[in-house]
XYZ file of C-alpha atoms in Angstrom:
243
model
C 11.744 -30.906 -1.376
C 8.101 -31.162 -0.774
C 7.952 -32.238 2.890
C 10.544 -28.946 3.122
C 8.290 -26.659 1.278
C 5.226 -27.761 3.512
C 7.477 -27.209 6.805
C 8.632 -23.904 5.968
C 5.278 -22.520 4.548
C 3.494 -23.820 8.060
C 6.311 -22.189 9.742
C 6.069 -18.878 7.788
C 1.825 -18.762 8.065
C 2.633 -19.614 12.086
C 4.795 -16.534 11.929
C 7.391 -19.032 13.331
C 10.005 -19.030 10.323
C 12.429 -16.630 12.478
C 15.202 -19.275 13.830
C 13.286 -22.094 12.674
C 16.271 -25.269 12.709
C 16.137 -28.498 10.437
C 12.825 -30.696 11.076
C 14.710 -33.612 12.185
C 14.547 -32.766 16.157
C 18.333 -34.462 16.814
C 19.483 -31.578 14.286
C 19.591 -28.221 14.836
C 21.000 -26.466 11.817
C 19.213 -23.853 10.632
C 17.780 -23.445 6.804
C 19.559 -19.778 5.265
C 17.601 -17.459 3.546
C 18.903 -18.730 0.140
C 17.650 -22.320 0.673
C 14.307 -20.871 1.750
C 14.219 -19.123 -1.451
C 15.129 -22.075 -3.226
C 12.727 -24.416 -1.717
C 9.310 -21.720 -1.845
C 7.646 -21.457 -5.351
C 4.379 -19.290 -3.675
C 5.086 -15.136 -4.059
C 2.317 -15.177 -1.667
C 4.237 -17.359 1.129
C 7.642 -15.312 0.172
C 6.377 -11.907 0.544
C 5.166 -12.990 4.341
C 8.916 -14.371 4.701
C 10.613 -10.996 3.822
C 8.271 -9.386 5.957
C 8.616 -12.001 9.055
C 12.675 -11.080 8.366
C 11.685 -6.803 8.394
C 9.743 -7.337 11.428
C 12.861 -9.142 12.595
C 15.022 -7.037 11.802
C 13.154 -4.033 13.560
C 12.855 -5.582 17.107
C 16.770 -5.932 17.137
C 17.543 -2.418 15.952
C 17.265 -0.010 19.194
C 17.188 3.063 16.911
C 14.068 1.587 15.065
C 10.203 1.428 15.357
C 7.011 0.608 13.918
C 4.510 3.156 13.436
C 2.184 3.072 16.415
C -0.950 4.534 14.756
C -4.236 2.305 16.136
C -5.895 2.344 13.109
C -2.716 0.751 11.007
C 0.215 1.441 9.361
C 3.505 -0.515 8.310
C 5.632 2.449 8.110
C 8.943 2.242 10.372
C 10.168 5.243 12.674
C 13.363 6.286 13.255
C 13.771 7.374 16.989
C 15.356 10.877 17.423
C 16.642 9.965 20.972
C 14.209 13.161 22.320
C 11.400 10.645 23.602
C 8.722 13.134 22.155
C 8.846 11.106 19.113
C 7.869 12.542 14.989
C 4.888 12.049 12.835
C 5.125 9.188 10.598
C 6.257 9.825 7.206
C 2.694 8.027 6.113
C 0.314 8.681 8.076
C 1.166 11.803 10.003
C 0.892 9.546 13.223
C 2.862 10.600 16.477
C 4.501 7.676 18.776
C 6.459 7.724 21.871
C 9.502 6.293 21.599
C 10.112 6.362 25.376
C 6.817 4.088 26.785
C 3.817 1.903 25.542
C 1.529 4.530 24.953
C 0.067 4.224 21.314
C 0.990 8.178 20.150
C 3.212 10.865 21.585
C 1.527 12.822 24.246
C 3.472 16.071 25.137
C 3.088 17.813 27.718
C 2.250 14.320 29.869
C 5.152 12.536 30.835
C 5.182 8.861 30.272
C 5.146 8.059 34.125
C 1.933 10.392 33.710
C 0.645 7.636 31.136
C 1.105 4.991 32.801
C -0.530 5.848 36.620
C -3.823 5.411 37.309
C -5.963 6.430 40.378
C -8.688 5.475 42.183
C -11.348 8.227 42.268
C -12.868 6.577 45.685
C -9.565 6.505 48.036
C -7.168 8.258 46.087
C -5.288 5.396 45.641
C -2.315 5.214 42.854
C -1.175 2.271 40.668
C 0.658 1.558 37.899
C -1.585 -0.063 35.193
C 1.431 -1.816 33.781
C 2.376 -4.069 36.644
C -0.471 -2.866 38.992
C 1.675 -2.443 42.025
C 1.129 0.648 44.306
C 2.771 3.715 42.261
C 4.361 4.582 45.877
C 6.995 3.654 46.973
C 7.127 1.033 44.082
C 7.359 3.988 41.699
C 10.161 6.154 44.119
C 7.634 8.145 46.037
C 5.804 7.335 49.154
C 2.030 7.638 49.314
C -0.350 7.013 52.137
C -3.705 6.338 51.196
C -5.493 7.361 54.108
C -7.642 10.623 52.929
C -10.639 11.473 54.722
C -13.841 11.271 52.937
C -14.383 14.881 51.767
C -10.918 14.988 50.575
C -12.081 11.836 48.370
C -15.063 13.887 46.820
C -13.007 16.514 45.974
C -10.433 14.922 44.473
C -13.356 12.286 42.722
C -14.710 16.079 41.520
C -11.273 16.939 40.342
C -10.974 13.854 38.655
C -13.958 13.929 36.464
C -13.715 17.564 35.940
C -10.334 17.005 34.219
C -11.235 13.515 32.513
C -14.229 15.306 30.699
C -11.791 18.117 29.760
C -9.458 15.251 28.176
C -12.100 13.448 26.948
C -13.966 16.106 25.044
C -10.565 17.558 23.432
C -10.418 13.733 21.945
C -13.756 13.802 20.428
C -13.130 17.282 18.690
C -9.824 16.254 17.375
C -11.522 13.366 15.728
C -13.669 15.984 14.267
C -10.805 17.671 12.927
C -9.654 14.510 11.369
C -12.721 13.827 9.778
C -13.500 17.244 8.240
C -9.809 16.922 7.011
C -10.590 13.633 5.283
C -14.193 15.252 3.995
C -12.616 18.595 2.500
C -9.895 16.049 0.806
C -12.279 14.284 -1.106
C -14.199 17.476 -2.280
C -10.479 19.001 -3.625
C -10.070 15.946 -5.823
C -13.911 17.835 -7.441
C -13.054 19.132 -10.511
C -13.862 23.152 -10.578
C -12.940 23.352 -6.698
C -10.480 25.897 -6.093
C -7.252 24.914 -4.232
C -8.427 24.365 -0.369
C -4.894 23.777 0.862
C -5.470 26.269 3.697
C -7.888 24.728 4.829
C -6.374 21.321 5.487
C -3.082 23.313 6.906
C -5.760 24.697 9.266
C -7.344 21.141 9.702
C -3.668 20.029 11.113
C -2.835 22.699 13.088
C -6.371 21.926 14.515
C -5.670 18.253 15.288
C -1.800 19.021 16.801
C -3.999 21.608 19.408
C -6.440 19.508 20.175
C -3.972 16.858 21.181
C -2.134 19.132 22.938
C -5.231 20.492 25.078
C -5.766 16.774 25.286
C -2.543 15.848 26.883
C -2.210 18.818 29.431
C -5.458 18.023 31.140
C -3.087 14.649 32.279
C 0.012 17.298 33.155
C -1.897 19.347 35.191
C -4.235 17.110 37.079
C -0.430 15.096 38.252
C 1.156 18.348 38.626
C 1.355 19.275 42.154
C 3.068 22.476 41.903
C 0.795 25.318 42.502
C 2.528 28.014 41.053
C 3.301 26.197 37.813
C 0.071 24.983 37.531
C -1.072 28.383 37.292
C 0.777 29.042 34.479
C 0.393 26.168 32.515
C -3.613 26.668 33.218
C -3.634 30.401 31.660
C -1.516 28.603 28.753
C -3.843 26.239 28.262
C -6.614 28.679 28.832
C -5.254 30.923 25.891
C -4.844 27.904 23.831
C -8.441 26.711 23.918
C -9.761 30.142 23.348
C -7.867 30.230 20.368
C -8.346 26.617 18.970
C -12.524 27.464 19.604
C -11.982 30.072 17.466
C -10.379 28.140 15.257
């Protein structure tokens, strides 16, 4: 019993327990969750078993997910088949259920996420298995653009990264003035400042949103929709400024 309980905790600490078999290499029966329970006396070493067998459990369930938020969280998702995915239960976190992308990111499309470009030739590539994005990707693309085209599009580029970029920062402001104002409410002789951290969401959710659509519209190629979605997002900044 010993020599087992020293297997299976290496096993479990190697995050290996999953379909471990019987230390004897000629055998290859495999220990049930009953013996394992039997043979471990450490509630330390268990609890990382139950969660090895959750974690488990997760990857084989198509309909489930883990939480994708960066800075941590063990809740699990369920996917609502739309793609757009739903704010964790826990952390108010949105994933994409459709790509690798670590939060939803409406109005870019995942393809969106996952093409890069090169600001010099114009150049597109997939970042996930860094072949060209046409005709790999079911497009054709000839990278062949003269040199002012380049600048321009280089222009266009960081004109619309910046955009992106600064619609980040300020919705990390809004997440820290959330988490300030939620500390002062717990202050005893505050009044109730609920509104304010609605306002602090809605804040966030627009900021993303501003966020994302600088990636829509610098892949859209449609000029009259482009229009449109630029006096959107036009409107939409105004507002969330003011805001």
């Amino acid at each position: 019993q010993p020599c087992w309980r020293e297997y299976l905790t290496t096993r479990i600490e190697q995050n290996m327990v999953v379909n471990c078999t019987c230390p004897i290499s000629e055998c290859r029966a495999q220990p049930t969750t009953a013996f394992i329970y039997s043979i471990l006396s450490s509630q330390e070493i268990i609890a990382k078993y139950e969660k090895a067998l959750l974690r488990r459990y997760v990857e084989c369930c198509s309909n489930l997910t883990w939480c994708t938020n960066p800075q941590g969280c063990d809740q699990i998702l369920l996917k609502d088949g739309l793609g757009y995915g739903a704010a964790c239960s826990k952390c108010s976190w949105t994933s994409c259920f459709n790509c690798s992308f670590p939060e939803a990111h409406y109005p870019a499309s995942c393809s969106h996420m996952s093409r890069m470009t090169c600001a010099k030739c114009n150049h597109g590539f997939c970042w996930r298995c860094l072949k060209p994005w046409r005709p790999s990707h079911k497009d054709y693309y000839n990278c062949s653009a003269v040199v002012s085209k380049a600048a321009w599009q280089e222009k266009r580029f960081q004109d619309y990264n910046e955009r992106c970029t600064f619609h980040h920062q300020a919705r990390e402001f809004a997440i820290s003035l959330r988490n300030s104002i939620s500390s002062i409410r717990e202050m005893p002789k505050i009044r109730n400042l609920t509104f304010v951290l609605d306002a602090c969401k809605v804040l966030e959710q627009a900021r993303k949103v501003l966020a994302y659509s600088c990636v829509y519209s610098y892949y859209n190629q449609d000029a009259e929709s482009i229009d449109i979605v630029e006096q959107q997002t036009e409107s939409l900044e105004m507002l969330t400024n003011a805001l």
